[in-house]
Short mmCIF file of C-alpha atoms in Angstrom, two decimals:
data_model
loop_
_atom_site.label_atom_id
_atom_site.label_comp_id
_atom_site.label_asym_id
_atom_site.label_seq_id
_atom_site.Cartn_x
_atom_site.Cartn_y
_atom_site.Cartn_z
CA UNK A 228 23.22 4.76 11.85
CA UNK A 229 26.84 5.76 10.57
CA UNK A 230 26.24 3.00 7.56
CA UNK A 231 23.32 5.34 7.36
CA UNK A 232 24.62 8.51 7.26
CA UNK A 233 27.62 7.07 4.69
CA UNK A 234 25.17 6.30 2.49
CA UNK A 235 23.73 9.64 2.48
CA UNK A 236 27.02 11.48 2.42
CA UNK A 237 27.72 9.39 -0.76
CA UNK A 238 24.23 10.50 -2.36
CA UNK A 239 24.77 13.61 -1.67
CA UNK A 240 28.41 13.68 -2.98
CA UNK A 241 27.29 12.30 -5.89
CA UNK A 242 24.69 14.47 -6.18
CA UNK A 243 26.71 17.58 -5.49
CA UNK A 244 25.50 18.91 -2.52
CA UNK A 245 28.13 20.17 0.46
CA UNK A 246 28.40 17.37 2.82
CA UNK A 247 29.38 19.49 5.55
CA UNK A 248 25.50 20.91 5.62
CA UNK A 249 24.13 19.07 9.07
CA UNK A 250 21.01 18.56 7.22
CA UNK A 251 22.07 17.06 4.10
CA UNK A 252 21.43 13.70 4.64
CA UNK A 253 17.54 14.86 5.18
CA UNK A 254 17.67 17.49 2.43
CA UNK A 255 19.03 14.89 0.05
CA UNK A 256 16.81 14.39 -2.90
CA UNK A 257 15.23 11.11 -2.86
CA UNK A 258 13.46 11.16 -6.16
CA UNK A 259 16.91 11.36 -7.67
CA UNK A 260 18.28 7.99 -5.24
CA UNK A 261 19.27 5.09 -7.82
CA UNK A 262 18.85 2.26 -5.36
CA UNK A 263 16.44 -0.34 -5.49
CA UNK A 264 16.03 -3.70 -3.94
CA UNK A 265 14.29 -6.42 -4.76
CA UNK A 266 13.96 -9.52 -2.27
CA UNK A 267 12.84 -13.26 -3.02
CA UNK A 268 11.96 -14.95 -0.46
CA UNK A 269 12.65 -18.56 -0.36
CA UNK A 270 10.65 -20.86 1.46
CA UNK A 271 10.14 -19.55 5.01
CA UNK A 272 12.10 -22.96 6.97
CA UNK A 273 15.31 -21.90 5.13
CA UNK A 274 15.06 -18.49 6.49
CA UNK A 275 16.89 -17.46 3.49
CA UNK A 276 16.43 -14.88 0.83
CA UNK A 277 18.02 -13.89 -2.63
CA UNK A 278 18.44 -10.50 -3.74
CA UNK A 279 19.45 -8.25 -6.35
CA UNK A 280 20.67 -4.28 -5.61
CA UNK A 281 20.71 -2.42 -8.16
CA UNK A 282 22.61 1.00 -8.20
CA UNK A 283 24.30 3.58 -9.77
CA UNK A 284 27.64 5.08 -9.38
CA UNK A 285 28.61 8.33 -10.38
CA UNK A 286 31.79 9.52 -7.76
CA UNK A 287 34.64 10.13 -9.78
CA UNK A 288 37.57 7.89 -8.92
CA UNK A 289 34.95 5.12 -7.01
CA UNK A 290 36.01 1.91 -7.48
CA UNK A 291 34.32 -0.46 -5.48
CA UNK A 292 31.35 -0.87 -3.46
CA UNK A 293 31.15 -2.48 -0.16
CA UNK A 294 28.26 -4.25 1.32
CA UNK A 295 28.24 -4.37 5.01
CA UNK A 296 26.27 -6.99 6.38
CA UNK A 297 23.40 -6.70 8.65
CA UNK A 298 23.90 -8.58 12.43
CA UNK A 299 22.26 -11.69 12.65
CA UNK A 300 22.18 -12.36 8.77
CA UNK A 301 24.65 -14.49 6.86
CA UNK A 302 25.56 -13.57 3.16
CA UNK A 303 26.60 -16.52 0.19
CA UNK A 304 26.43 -16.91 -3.19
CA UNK A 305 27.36 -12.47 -3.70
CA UNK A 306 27.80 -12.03 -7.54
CA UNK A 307 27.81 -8.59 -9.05
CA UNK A 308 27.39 -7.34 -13.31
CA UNK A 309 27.55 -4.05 -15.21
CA UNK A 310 23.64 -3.75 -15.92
CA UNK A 311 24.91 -1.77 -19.52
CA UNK A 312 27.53 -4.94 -20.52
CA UNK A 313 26.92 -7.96 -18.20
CA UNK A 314 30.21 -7.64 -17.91
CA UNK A 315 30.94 -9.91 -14.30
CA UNK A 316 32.44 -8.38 -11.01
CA UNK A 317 34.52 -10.07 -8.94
CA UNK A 318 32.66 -10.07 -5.60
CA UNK A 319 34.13 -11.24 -2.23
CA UNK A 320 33.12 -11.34 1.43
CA UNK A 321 35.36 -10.29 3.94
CA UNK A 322 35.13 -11.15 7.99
CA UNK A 323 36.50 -9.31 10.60
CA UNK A 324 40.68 -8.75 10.02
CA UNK A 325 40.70 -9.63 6.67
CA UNK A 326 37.99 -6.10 6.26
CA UNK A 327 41.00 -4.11 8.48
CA UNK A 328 43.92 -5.72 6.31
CA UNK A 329 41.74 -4.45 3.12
CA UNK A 330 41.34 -0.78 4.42
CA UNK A 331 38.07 -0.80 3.83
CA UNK A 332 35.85 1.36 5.64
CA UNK A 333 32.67 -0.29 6.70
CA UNK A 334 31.79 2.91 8.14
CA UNK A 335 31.59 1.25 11.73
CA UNK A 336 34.24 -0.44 13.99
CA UNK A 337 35.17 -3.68 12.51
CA UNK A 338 34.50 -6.17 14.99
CA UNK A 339 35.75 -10.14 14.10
CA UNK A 340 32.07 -10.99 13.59
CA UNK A 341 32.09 -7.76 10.76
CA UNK A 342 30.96 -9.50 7.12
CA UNK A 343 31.30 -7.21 4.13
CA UNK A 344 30.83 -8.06 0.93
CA UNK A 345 33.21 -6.07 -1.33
CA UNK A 346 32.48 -5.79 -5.57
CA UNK A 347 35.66 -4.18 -7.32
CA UNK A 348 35.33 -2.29 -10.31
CA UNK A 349 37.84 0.14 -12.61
CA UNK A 350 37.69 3.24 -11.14
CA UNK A 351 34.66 5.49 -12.53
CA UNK A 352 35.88 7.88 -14.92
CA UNK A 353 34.96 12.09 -14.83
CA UNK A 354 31.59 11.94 -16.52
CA UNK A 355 30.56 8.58 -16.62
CA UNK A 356 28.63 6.36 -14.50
CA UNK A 357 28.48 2.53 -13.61
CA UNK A 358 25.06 0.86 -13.13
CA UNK A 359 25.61 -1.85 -10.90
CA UNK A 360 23.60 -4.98 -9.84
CA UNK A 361 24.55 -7.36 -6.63
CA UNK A 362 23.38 -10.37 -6.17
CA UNK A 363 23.58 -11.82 -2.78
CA UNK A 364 21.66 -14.43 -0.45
CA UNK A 365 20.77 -13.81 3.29
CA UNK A 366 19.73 -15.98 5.48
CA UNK A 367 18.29 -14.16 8.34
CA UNK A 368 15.93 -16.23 11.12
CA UNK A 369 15.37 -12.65 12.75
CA UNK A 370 13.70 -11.18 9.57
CA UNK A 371 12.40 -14.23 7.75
CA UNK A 372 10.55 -17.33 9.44
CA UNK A 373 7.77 -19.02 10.35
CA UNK A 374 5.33 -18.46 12.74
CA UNK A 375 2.93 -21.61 13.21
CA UNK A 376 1.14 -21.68 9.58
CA UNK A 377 2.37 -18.13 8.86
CA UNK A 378 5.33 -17.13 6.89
CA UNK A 379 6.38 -13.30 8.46
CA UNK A 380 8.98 -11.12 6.66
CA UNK A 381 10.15 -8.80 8.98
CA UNK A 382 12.64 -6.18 7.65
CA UNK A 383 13.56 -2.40 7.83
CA UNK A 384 14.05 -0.96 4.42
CA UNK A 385 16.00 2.27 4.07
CA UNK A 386 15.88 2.25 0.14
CA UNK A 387 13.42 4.58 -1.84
CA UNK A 388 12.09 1.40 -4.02
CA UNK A 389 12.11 -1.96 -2.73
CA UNK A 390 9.80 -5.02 -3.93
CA UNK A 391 9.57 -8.84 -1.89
CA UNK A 392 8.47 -11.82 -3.84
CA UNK A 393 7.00 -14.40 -1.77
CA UNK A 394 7.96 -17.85 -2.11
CA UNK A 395 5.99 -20.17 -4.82
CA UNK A 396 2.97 -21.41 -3.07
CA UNK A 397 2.20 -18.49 -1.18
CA UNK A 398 -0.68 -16.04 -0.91
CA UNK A 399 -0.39 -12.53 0.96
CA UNK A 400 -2.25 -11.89 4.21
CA UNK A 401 -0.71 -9.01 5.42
CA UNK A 402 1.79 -6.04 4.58
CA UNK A 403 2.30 -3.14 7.45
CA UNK A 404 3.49 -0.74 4.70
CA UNK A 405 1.22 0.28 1.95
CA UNK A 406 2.80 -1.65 -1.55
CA UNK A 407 1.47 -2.19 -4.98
CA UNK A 408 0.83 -5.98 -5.85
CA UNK A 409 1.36 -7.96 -8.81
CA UNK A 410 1.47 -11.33 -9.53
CA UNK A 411 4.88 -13.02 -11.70
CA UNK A 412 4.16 -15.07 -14.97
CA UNK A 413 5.30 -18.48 -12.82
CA UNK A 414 2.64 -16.90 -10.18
CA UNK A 415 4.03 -15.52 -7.23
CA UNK A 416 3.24 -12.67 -5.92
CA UNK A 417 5.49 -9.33 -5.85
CA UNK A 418 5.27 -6.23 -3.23
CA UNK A 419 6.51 -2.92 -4.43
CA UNK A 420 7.24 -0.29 -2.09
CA UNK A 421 8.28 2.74 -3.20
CA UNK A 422 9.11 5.59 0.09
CA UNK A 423 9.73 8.95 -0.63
CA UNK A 424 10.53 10.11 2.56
CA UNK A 425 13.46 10.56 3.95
CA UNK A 426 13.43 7.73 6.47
CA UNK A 427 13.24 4.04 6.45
CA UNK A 428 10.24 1.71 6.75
CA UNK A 429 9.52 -1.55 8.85
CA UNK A 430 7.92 -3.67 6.70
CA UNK A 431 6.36 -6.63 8.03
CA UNK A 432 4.42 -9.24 5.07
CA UNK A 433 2.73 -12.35 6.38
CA UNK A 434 1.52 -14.86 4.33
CA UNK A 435 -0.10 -18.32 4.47
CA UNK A 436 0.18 -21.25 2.06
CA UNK A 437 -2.29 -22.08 -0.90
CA UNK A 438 -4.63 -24.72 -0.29
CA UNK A 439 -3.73 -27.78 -2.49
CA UNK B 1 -24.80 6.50 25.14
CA UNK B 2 -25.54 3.03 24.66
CA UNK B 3 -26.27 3.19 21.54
CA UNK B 4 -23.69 5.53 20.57
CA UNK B 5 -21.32 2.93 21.77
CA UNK B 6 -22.68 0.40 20.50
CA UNK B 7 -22.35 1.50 16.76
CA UNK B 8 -18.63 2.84 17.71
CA UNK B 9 -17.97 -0.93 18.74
CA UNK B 10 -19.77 -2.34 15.73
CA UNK B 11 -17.66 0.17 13.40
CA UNK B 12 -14.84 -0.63 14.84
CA UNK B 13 -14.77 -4.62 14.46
CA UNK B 14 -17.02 -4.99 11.82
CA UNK B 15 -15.79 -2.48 9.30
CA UNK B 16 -18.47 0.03 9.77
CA UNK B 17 -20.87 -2.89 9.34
CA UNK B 18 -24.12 -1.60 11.15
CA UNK B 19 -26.63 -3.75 12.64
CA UNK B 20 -29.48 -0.94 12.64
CA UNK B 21 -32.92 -1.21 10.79
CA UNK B 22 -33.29 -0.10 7.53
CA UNK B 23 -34.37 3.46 6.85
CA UNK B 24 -37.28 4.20 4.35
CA UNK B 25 -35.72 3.77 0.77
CA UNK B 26 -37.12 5.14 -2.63
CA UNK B 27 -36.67 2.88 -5.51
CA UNK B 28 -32.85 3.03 -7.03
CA UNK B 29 -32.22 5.71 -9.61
CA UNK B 30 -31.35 5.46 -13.07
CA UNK B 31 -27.86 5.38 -13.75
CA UNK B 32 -25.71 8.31 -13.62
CA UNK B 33 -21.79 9.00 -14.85
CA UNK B 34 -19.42 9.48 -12.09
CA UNK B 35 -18.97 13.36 -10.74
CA UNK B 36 -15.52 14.79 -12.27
CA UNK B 37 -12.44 14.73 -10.45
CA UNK B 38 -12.37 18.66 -10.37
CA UNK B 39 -15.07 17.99 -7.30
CA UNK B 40 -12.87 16.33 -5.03
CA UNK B 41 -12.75 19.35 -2.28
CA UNK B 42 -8.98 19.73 -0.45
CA UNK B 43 -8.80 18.42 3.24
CA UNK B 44 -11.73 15.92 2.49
CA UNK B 45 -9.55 13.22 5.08
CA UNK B 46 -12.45 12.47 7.23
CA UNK B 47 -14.14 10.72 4.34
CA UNK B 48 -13.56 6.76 4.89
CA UNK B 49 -15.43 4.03 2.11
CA UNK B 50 -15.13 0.87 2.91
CA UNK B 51 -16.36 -1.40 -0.56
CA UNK B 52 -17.25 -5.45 0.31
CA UNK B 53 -17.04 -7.42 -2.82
CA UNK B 54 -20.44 -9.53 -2.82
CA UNK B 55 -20.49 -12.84 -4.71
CA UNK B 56 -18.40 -12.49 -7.45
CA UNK B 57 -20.95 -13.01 -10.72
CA UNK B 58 -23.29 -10.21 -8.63
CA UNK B 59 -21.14 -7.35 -10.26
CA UNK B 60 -22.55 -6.10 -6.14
CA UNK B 61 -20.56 -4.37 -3.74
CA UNK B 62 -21.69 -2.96 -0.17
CA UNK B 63 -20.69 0.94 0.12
CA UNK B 64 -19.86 1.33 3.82
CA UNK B 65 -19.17 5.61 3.73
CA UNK B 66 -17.96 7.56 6.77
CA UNK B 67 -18.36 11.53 5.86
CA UNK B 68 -18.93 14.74 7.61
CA UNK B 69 -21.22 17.59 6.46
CA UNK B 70 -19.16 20.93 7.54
CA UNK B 71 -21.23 23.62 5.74
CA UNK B 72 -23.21 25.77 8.96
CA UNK B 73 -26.42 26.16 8.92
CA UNK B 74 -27.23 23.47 6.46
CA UNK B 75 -30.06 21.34 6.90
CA UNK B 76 -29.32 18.80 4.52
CA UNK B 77 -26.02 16.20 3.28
CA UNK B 78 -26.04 15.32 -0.02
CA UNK B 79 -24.24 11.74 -0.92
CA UNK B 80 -24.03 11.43 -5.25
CA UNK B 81 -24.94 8.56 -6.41
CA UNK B 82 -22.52 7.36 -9.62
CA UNK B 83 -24.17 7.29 -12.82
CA UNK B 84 -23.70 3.37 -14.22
CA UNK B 85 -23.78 2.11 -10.98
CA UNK B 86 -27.58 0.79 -9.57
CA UNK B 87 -28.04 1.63 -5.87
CA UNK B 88 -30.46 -0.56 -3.69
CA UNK B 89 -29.87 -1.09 0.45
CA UNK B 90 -29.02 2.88 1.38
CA UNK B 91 -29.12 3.69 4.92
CA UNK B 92 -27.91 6.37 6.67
CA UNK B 93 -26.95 7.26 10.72
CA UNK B 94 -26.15 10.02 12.73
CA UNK B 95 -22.76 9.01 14.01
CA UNK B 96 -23.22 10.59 16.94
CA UNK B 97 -26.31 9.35 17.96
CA UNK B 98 -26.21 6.25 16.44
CA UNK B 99 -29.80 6.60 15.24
CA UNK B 100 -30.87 6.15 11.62
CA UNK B 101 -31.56 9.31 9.64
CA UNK B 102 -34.74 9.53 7.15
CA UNK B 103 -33.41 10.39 3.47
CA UNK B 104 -34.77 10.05 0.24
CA UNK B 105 -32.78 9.89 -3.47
CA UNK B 106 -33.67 13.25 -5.84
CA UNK B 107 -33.00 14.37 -9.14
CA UNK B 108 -30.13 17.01 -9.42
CA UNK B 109 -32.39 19.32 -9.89
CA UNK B 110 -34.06 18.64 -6.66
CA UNK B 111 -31.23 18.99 -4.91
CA UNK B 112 -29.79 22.20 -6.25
CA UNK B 113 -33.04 23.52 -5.66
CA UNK B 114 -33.27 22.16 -1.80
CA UNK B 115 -28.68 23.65 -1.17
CA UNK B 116 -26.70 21.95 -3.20
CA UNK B 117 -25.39 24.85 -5.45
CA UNK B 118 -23.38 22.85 -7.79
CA UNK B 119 -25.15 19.83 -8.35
CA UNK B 120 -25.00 17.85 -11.48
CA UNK B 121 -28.41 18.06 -12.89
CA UNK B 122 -28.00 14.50 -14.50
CA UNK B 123 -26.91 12.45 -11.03
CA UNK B 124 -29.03 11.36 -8.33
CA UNK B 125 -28.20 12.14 -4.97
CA UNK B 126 -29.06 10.76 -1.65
CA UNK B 127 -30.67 13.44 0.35
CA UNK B 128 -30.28 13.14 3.93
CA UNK B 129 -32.20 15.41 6.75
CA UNK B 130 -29.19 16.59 9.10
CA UNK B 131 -30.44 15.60 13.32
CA UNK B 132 -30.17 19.23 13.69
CA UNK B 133 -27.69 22.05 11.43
CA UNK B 134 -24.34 22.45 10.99
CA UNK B 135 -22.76 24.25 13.65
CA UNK B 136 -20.22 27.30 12.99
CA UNK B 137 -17.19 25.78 12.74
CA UNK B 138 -18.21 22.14 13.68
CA UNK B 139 -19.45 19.35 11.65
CA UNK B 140 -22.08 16.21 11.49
CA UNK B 141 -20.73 12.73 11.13
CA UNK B 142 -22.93 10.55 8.96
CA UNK B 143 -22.58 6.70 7.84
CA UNK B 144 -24.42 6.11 4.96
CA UNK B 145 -24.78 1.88 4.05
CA UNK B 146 -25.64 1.20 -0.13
CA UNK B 147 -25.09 -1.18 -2.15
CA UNK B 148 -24.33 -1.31 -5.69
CA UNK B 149 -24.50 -3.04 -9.09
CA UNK B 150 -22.30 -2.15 -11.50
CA UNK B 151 -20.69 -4.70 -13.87
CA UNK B 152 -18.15 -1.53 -15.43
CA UNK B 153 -16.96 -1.90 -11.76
CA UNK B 154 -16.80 -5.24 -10.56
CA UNK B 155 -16.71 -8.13 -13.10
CA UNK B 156 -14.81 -11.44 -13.92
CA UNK B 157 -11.33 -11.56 -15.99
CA UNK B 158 -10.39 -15.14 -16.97
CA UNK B 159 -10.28 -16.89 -13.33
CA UNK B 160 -9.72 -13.80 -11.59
CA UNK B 161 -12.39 -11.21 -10.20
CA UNK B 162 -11.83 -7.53 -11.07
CA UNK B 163 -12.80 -4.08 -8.83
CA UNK B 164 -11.62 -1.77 -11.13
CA UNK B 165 -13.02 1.93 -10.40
CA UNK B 166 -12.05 5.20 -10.10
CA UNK B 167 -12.11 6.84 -6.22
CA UNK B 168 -12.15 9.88 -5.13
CA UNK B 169 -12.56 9.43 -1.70
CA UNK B 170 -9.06 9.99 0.25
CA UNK B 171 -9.30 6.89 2.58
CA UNK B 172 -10.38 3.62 1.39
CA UNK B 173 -10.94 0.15 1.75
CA UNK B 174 -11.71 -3.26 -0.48
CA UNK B 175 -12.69 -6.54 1.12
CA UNK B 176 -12.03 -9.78 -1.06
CA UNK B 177 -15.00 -12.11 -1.31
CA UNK B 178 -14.20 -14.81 1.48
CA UNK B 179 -12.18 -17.34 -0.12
CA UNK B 180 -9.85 -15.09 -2.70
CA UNK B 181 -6.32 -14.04 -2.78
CA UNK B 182 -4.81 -10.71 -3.65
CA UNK B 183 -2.93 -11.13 -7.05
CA UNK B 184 -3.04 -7.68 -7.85
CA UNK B 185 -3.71 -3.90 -6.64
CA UNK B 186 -2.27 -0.94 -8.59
CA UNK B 187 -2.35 1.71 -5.61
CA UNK B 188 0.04 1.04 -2.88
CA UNK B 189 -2.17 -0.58 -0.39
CA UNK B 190 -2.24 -2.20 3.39
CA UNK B 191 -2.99 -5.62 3.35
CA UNK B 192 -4.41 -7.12 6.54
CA UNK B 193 -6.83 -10.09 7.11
CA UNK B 194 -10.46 -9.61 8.74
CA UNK B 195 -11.60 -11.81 11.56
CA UNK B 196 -13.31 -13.79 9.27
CA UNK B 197 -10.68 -14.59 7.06
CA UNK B 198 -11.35 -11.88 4.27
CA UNK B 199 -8.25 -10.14 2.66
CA UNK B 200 -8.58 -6.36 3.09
CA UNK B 201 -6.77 -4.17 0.77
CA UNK B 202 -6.86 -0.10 2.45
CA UNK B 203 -5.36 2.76 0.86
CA UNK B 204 -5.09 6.88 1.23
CA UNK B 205 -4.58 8.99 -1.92
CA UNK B 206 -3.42 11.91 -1.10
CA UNK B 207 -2.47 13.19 -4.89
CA UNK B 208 -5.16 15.68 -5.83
CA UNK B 209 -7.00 14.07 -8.59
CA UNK B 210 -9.41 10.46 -7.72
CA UNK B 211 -7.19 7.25 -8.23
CA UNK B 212 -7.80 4.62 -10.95
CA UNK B 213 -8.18 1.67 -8.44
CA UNK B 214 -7.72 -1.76 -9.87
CA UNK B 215 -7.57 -4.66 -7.39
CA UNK B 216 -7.71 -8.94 -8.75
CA UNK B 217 -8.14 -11.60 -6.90
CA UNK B 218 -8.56 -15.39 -7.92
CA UNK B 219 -10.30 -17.79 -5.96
CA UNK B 220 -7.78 -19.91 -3.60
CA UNK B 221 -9.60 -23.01 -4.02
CA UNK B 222 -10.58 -23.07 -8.38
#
């Protein structure tokens, strides 16, 4: 909840609304939100998942941004790029003390089980923005596994636009959450959810294999 | 009661699927173009269709259509029937009761002249006799079964199978032909699998004007 409410106090700073308003976070506009996630699942015994977050950043003086890692996923392979240059990022993940000896605020107690991954950028100047995309993979049994034949994503997405790619070899059997589907030129298939509301969203895809 | 229940329990697992006799049917009407979007009526959310793809090279799908006629005092429900699409198979219940309901398909003109103010002269409607009027302030629930043919609709793309139509119904539903994956729908949709095995794709539009459905599926063993 406070990684929550962070997040919204740095939408609405960068979208100049007073953050002492105790409903800004639910007044804050959502159409205007620059995050989106897409996920890719790997296949479901790995339990693991790439993804890219894309965002923008607009705060004056900002210069990094700091991933905090859900409990019970693990995070490797974090890269991050300047969507307008390619230019590279340095990314890093931080546990536990080595968070508290980096003053950076997680927005939660750092506990020595705390995993952050931390992308450090110059410092945005007045009137310019930085369009960012991070690169990570989870691995997550909680939210990705299988269940007899079934492969079940099951993930809470607080984002307003978020798509999931299901592993090669894959067809879709179920998604909780109303999504748009497509299929990818090397023919998996992609989920789009886009949420407009203020809230987050449980999404929960199963899928089975295709017959050989 | 019984019988009441009975078609609740049927609805309810089977999709609306209804196991009761036919009803008397005329033959199916000549074509007509769809109704414009400007007569989709606000707060219409008790409407439900629920469209089975038949065998894919039948261009068929069976129309499974939950709606309520709210109007007092009227004696009849009138249920348009889309211009390019052929209708055979209608059949229509009293929700309530469970029992069919005798209907018969007229010309526009028919049924402007038997309530329907502002029907299209050039579409056919399905004319059904209300069990009894329209309360003040209450309503009639009516299921009306059809099937249709209409190869605009429903048609073959390469190896995939296409339902591509415009709806303007607020709730819907399309069930895959046994057999097919989802590869595409471009209206964000619920997935979920029937008992059987059939990939249902449900949706609710609730932007003002009818939704351009498109929904492909390709066969999972080609």
């Amino acid at each position: 909840m406070r990684r929550l409410l962070c997040a919204a106090a740095s939408l609405l700073a960068a979208a100049g609304l007073p953050a002492q308003d105790p409903f800004a976070a639910r007044l804050a506009e959502r159409a205007r939100q620059t995050r989106e996630i897409v996920y890719f699942l790997q296949q479901p015994e790995t339990h693991a998942f790439d993804l890219y977050h894309d965002y923008t950043e607009s705060r004056e003086g900002t210069d990094k941004y700091v991933n905090v890692v859900r409990r019970g996923s693990t995070v490797t392979r974090p890269e991050a790029r300047v969507l307008e240059t390619g230019a590279a990022l340095p990314a890093d993940i931080l546990l536990g003390d080595a968070i508290r000896r980096a003053n950076i605020d997680i927005g939660e107690e750092v506990l020595p089980d705390s995993e952050a991954v931390v992308i450090r950028f110059p410092p945005v100047q007045a009137g310019e923005t930085l369009r960012l995309r991070i690169s990570e993979t989870y691995t997550d049994p909680g939210s990705y596994r299988l269940e007899g034949e079934e492969l079940v994503f099951d993930r809470n997405f607080g984002r307003p636009r978020n798509a999931v790619v299901l592993p090669a070899g894959w067809y879709l059997t179920a998604s909780s959450i109303p999504a748009t589907v497509s299929q990818l030129p090397d023919g998996r298939i992609r989920l789009d959810f886009v949420n407009p509301r203020p809230d987050s969203i449980d999404v929960l895809i199963k899928a089975k294999r295709r017959p050989r | 009661m019984i019988r009441v229940l009975g078609l609740a329990v049927t609805l309810a697992a089977a999709g609306c699927a209804s196991q009761a006799p036919p009803a008397s049917r005329e033959p199916a009407p000549a074509p007509t173009p769809a109704p414009p979007a400007a007569v989709i009526r606000e707060a219409r959310y008790d409407d439900y269709t629920r469209y089975e793809l038949l065998a894919p090279d039948s261009a068929q799908f069976a129309i499974q259509f939950e709606t309520v006629a709210t109007k007092a005092g009227d004696a009849y429900y009138f249920n348009p029937i889309r211009k390019g699409s052929e209708a055979s198979g209608e059949r229509v219940f009293d929700m309530t009761s469970g029992r069919p309901l005798p209907f018969e398909v007229v010309t526009g003109a028919v049924a402007k002249d038997s309530g329907l103010s502002d029907a299209d002269l050039d579409t056919s409607y399905i004319r059904v006799a209300l069990p009894r009027p329209v309360p003040e302030g209450g309503q009639i629930r009516l299921f009306i079964e059809k099937t249709y043919r209409d190869p605009k609709s429903y048609f073959r793309e390469g190896d995939l199978i296409v339902f591509a139509r415009s709806l303007g119904v607020r709730r819907n539903a399309v069930v895959l032909p046994q057999g097919f994956e989802l590869v595409a729908c471009n209206v964000p949709s619920q997935v979920v699998s029937e008992a059987d095995g059939r990939i249902r794709v449900s949706f609710m539009n609730t932007a003002p004007d009818a939704v351009s459905l498109v929904v492909k599926a390709r066969r999972l063993n080609p």
